[in-house]
């Protein structure tokens, strides 16, 4: 067949980005601040909270990583990268001024337009704070567009909690309701709560038009969504950011298939309604 | 559609001339098997083959390919794209349908530039076939094909009826007009009709696809998946030989100098244990049954829900090549309840 | 980046895996210039030993001296890589009832199976290790490469071919020469011994005979799974 489609760029080819700063958030998780090398690309790079990028440690591989920064604060991109495999370990060996490859942004992200004018409940567990932090910052920068904003965040222990200092500051923010909890560990110095993130549901009341944004470990979705449904939130208004194995990020390689959806393209944000229709999703 | 006639004895000269100006791919005999391969002068073209082991996809999505090479601080270099026109002769209708299915995946949304380049430089010449006991294309609606080719040859014994499917196909016919006849007479039409009805009577294998995607959804929890999986070697032979299985993995290989290397992709299979394993150690499909189910669900339900057609084109390769002899039609039929589940395996 | 300190050791084995490295004639100079070779008794008498970044160990543990060397190497090495099926699974020495894979005694960070190992994989592993990565694991059995080469399936033809049970990476050497896979690379990630036995029983083979063949190179893994069927 001769004439198929207009020419486009090679979607597998990353763009170069430079590490501006690195900061350890937990023993395994490091915040990467990066800047695209090409100034025009850096200027034009736009994204939605909840989208992700494929980040390359060249020679080792590529990993899908949620964007933790907010598009309302352009210039630098932030990624929380947990050292769990070959590629993320290689990324952790890099230093400021080293280069990474970036492709993206990919995926649907959180429906921020839909969330406008509504109460927003954000639920995160462990490293799951990474994608919803983008949403939280986005909402803060457009605070008058949203009704009440609540963040429920749980981590295994104090040292596993991401953005501890930032959260402590935000906790005092008059327009935010932040509830933090630790599963266990030494909580003597811990001024907040202990118990799983689902135990925080008892402490909140949920307004009728509430939308939820959730990112927790794979095993926790069933419990969290049940808690949210019990609170009266509609299944269509529970938005979950899911994790899957991904290679291409652009709906070609098939690896992230969840039923008839691709996590990389149709997700990574799915509603509870999607989960009811797609077995194996949560 | 424009149709012309090519006398049987003119086929070899026709292909031979094409081979002078193009890279010609043909079904070639090697031992007892037939494989798609580049034409060489004097090679034995299998005109009446049943099925190749690997489908045409290998010429569009090769089993392994370098996506780019890199050198630190110097960016990325793609491999020199292959150039020149290719003519791919001898695809059966099912395989042409399969390529059209792959087009959905690789040319819609983000365009896979590697696939597109190969697809754009390749003319497709289809060839009619007769089914064996593994073929069930008539059940999948892929036994005949009306587009997706530049030329399509139907073997009517003395002559080939040639359907012209594109201007490029027409150019080929016009360039070699001395070998073809524009006269499609009554006798040839009659022979064509006889061929169609004779062929359709030859199918042995069938698959009832009515409501199949819905039935599969309802049978998600069936213990039958694990039962079938007890016989599955998870060797991946069905995926490799499937004309529409397109899953691949991407990986880097660094050079000894540590500053340069390449990124490649290669075929993989959803039957492999690590397929849905994420870096944190969570496996979204931990059992072999869940992986086997994924393969059949994707073919007959998920792809159907995405694209409105099944990903299965009924070529029969999966069941012809399964070392365990798993008959996927029988598996699906028993999930429908049309035969007993104990009859399978 | 400083060069990684490397040691290459042999326990009870034929030394065939170490030989693969020596046979990398075109690449050997590049390898040697990229690493700080601290020990390779088979190739040199200059072996300063000491602390290592990566140790490659070939062979099974069959005697006290093997264990002594292995434990010493493990204490001195950040990473320990088992090379060859004897080191990874016990291999042929396992059949004697005395050889065991090195992972039964020490922590193994990465396994490179094969009898012998494949040159391409060794170089790929070395490049990754020099770069600071553990090498990639190959998740597929021999059948993937065999199918890609469009070989006729020998198992389907009724031969005892271990391809579906055996770790890929060899390019399906034996089946590509029309010889059934002997399983010399040891078990794949997900070997289904029961299914293979069932297929071969259908072809008329004696189940015990099949087990012996399937177990030839799979060492510790065969006793756990292969013989459960009956």
mmCIF file of C-alpha atoms in Angstrom, chain A residues 1-16 56-62 82 84-85 99 101 103 105-106 218-219 243-245 247-262 265 278-281, chain B residues 67-68 70 72-76 78 85 105-114 116 119-120 122-124 148-150 168 220 246-250 252-254 263 265 274-280 282 284-285 293-294 298 302 305-306:
data_model
loop_
_atom_site.group_PDB
_atom_site.id
_atom_site.type_symbol
_atom_site.label_atom_id
_atom_site.label_comp_id
_atom_site.label_asym_id
_atom_site.label_seq_id
_atom_site.Cartn_x
_atom_site.Cartn_y
_atom_site.Cartn_z
ATOM 1 C CA UNK A 1 0.000 0.000 0.000
ATOM 2 C CA UNK A 2 1.540 3.256 -1.013
ATOM 3 C CA UNK A 3 -0.128 6.288 0.544
ATOM 4 C CA UNK A 4 -0.934 5.780 4.170
ATOM 5 C CA UNK A 5 -0.551 8.665 6.528
ATOM 6 C CA UNK A 6 1.152 11.977 6.834
ATOM 7 C CA UNK A 7 4.709 11.910 8.086
ATOM 8 C CA UNK A 8 5.238 12.399 11.773
ATOM 9 C CA UNK A 9 8.155 12.273 14.119
ATOM 10 C CA UNK A 10 9.478 8.967 15.346
ATOM 11 C CA UNK A 11 7.541 8.446 18.576
ATOM 12 C CA UNK A 12 10.184 6.122 20.052
ATOM 13 C CA UNK A 13 12.914 8.698 19.974
ATOM 14 C CA UNK A 14 13.380 10.468 23.303
ATOM 15 C CA UNK A 15 14.295 14.108 23.652
ATOM 16 C CA UNK A 16 17.303 15.079 25.700
ATOM 17 C CA UNK A 56 15.479 6.790 29.707
ATOM 18 C CA UNK A 57 18.661 5.925 31.434
ATOM 19 C CA UNK A 58 20.392 5.308 28.131
ATOM 20 C CA UNK A 59 22.120 1.976 27.960
ATOM 21 C CA UNK A 60 19.912 0.557 30.672
ATOM 22 C CA UNK A 61 16.348 1.201 29.608
ATOM 23 C CA UNK A 62 13.238 3.231 29.916
ATOM 24 C CA UNK A 82 11.693 4.986 43.359
ATOM 25 C CA UNK A 84 12.937 -0.684 42.323
ATOM 26 C CA UNK A 85 14.456 -2.121 39.153
ATOM 27 C CA UNK A 99 21.300 13.723 30.795
ATOM 28 C CA UNK A 101 15.945 10.880 27.667
ATOM 29 C CA UNK A 103 9.279 10.877 25.854
ATOM 30 C CA UNK A 105 3.690 13.344 28.136
ATOM 31 C CA UNK A 106 1.546 10.228 27.766
ATOM 32 C CA UNK A 218 -2.128 -2.178 43.468
ATOM 33 C CA UNK A 219 -3.396 -4.281 46.379
ATOM 34 C CA UNK A 243 0.334 1.043 37.352
ATOM 35 C CA UNK A 244 1.095 -1.518 34.638
ATOM 36 C CA UNK A 245 4.118 -2.862 32.825
ATOM 37 C CA UNK A 247 7.296 -0.550 27.131
ATOM 38 C CA UNK A 248 6.197 1.878 24.447
ATOM 39 C CA UNK A 249 3.831 4.271 26.253
ATOM 40 C CA UNK A 250 1.959 4.932 23.002
ATOM 41 C CA UNK A 251 -0.475 2.032 22.673
ATOM 42 C CA UNK A 252 1.605 -0.168 20.381
ATOM 43 C CA UNK A 253 3.507 -2.792 22.350
ATOM 44 C CA UNK A 254 0.451 -4.314 24.013
ATOM 45 C CA UNK A 255 2.139 -4.893 27.370
ATOM 46 C CA UNK A 256 -0.103 -2.658 29.504
ATOM 47 C CA UNK A 257 -3.423 -4.003 28.202
ATOM 48 C CA UNK A 258 -6.257 -4.036 30.716
ATOM 49 C CA UNK A 259 -9.149 -5.596 28.874
ATOM 50 C CA UNK A 260 -9.842 -3.479 25.820
ATOM 51 C CA UNK A 261 -7.956 -0.513 27.283
ATOM 52 C CA UNK A 262 -4.304 0.356 27.258
ATOM 53 C CA UNK A 265 -3.144 5.590 26.353
ATOM 54 C CA UNK A 278 -12.711 -4.361 32.977
ATOM 55 C CA UNK A 279 -11.932 -7.412 35.066
ATOM 56 C CA UNK A 280 -8.412 -7.544 36.472
ATOM 57 C CA UNK A 281 -8.128 -3.772 36.600
ATOM 58 C CA UNK B 67 15.135 1.579 17.040
ATOM 59 C CA UNK B 68 18.122 3.879 17.408
ATOM 60 C CA UNK B 70 22.993 6.639 20.869
ATOM 61 C CA UNK B 72 26.294 10.097 25.244
ATOM 62 C CA UNK B 73 25.932 13.833 24.684
ATOM 63 C CA UNK B 74 25.432 13.333 20.946
ATOM 64 C CA UNK B 75 21.811 12.306 20.731
ATOM 65 C CA UNK B 76 20.240 9.523 18.720
ATOM 66 C CA UNK B 78 18.173 5.846 13.642
ATOM 67 C CA UNK B 85 10.089 -0.798 -3.543
ATOM 68 C CA UNK B 105 -2.444 -0.679 15.769
ATOM 69 C CA UNK B 106 0.603 0.853 14.141
ATOM 70 C CA UNK B 107 -0.821 3.625 11.973
ATOM 71 C CA UNK B 108 -3.589 5.009 14.158
ATOM 72 C CA UNK B 109 -2.875 7.343 17.056
ATOM 73 C CA UNK B 110 0.893 7.622 17.295
ATOM 74 C CA UNK B 111 2.281 6.462 13.982
ATOM 75 C CA UNK B 112 4.916 3.753 14.248
ATOM 76 C CA UNK B 113 7.389 5.178 11.759
ATOM 77 C CA UNK B 114 9.328 1.931 11.375
ATOM 78 C CA UNK B 116 4.893 2.703 8.246
ATOM 79 C CA UNK B 119 4.334 -0.769 4.753
ATOM 80 C CA UNK B 120 4.591 2.191 2.393
ATOM 81 C CA UNK B 122 5.556 -2.637 -0.120
ATOM 82 C CA UNK B 123 2.994 -3.567 -2.729
ATOM 83 C CA UNK B 124 0.731 -6.434 -1.809
ATOM 84 C CA UNK B 148 -5.866 -3.998 1.331
ATOM 85 C CA UNK B 149 -4.094 -5.325 -1.774
ATOM 86 C CA UNK B 150 -2.654 -3.824 -4.917
ATOM 87 C CA UNK B 168 0.131 1.035 -8.016
ATOM 88 C CA UNK B 220 -13.890 -14.525 32.734
ATOM 89 C CA UNK B 246 2.103 -7.569 17.719
ATOM 90 C CA UNK B 247 3.371 -7.368 21.294
ATOM 91 C CA UNK B 248 6.972 -6.332 21.645
ATOM 92 C CA UNK B 249 9.369 -5.377 24.374
ATOM 93 C CA UNK B 250 11.886 -2.566 24.216
ATOM 94 C CA UNK B 252 18.736 -1.205 25.676
ATOM 95 C CA UNK B 253 22.107 -2.736 25.027
ATOM 96 C CA UNK B 254 25.058 -0.660 26.070
ATOM 97 C CA UNK B 263 17.744 0.558 21.875
ATOM 98 C CA UNK B 265 12.580 -3.996 20.251
ATOM 99 C CA UNK B 274 7.166 -11.699 33.222
ATOM 100 C CA UNK B 275 4.813 -10.109 30.699
ATOM 101 C CA UNK B 276 2.697 -8.228 33.254
ATOM 102 C CA UNK B 277 5.306 -8.136 36.000
ATOM 103 C CA UNK B 278 6.125 -4.607 37.152
ATOM 104 C CA UNK B 279 9.387 -3.466 38.669
ATOM 105 C CA UNK B 280 8.017 -3.439 42.202
ATOM 106 C CA UNK B 282 3.677 -7.239 41.449
ATOM 107 C CA UNK B 284 -0.832 -8.620 37.260
ATOM 108 C CA UNK B 285 -1.224 -12.056 35.633
ATOM 109 C CA UNK B 293 -6.976 -16.173 28.957
ATOM 110 C CA UNK B 294 -5.372 -12.822 28.142
ATOM 111 C CA UNK B 298 -7.400 -10.007 23.391
ATOM 112 C CA UNK B 302 -10.615 -6.800 23.573
ATOM 113 C CA UNK B 305 -14.210 -3.917 21.427
ATOM 114 C CA UNK B 306 -11.425 -1.556 20.324
#
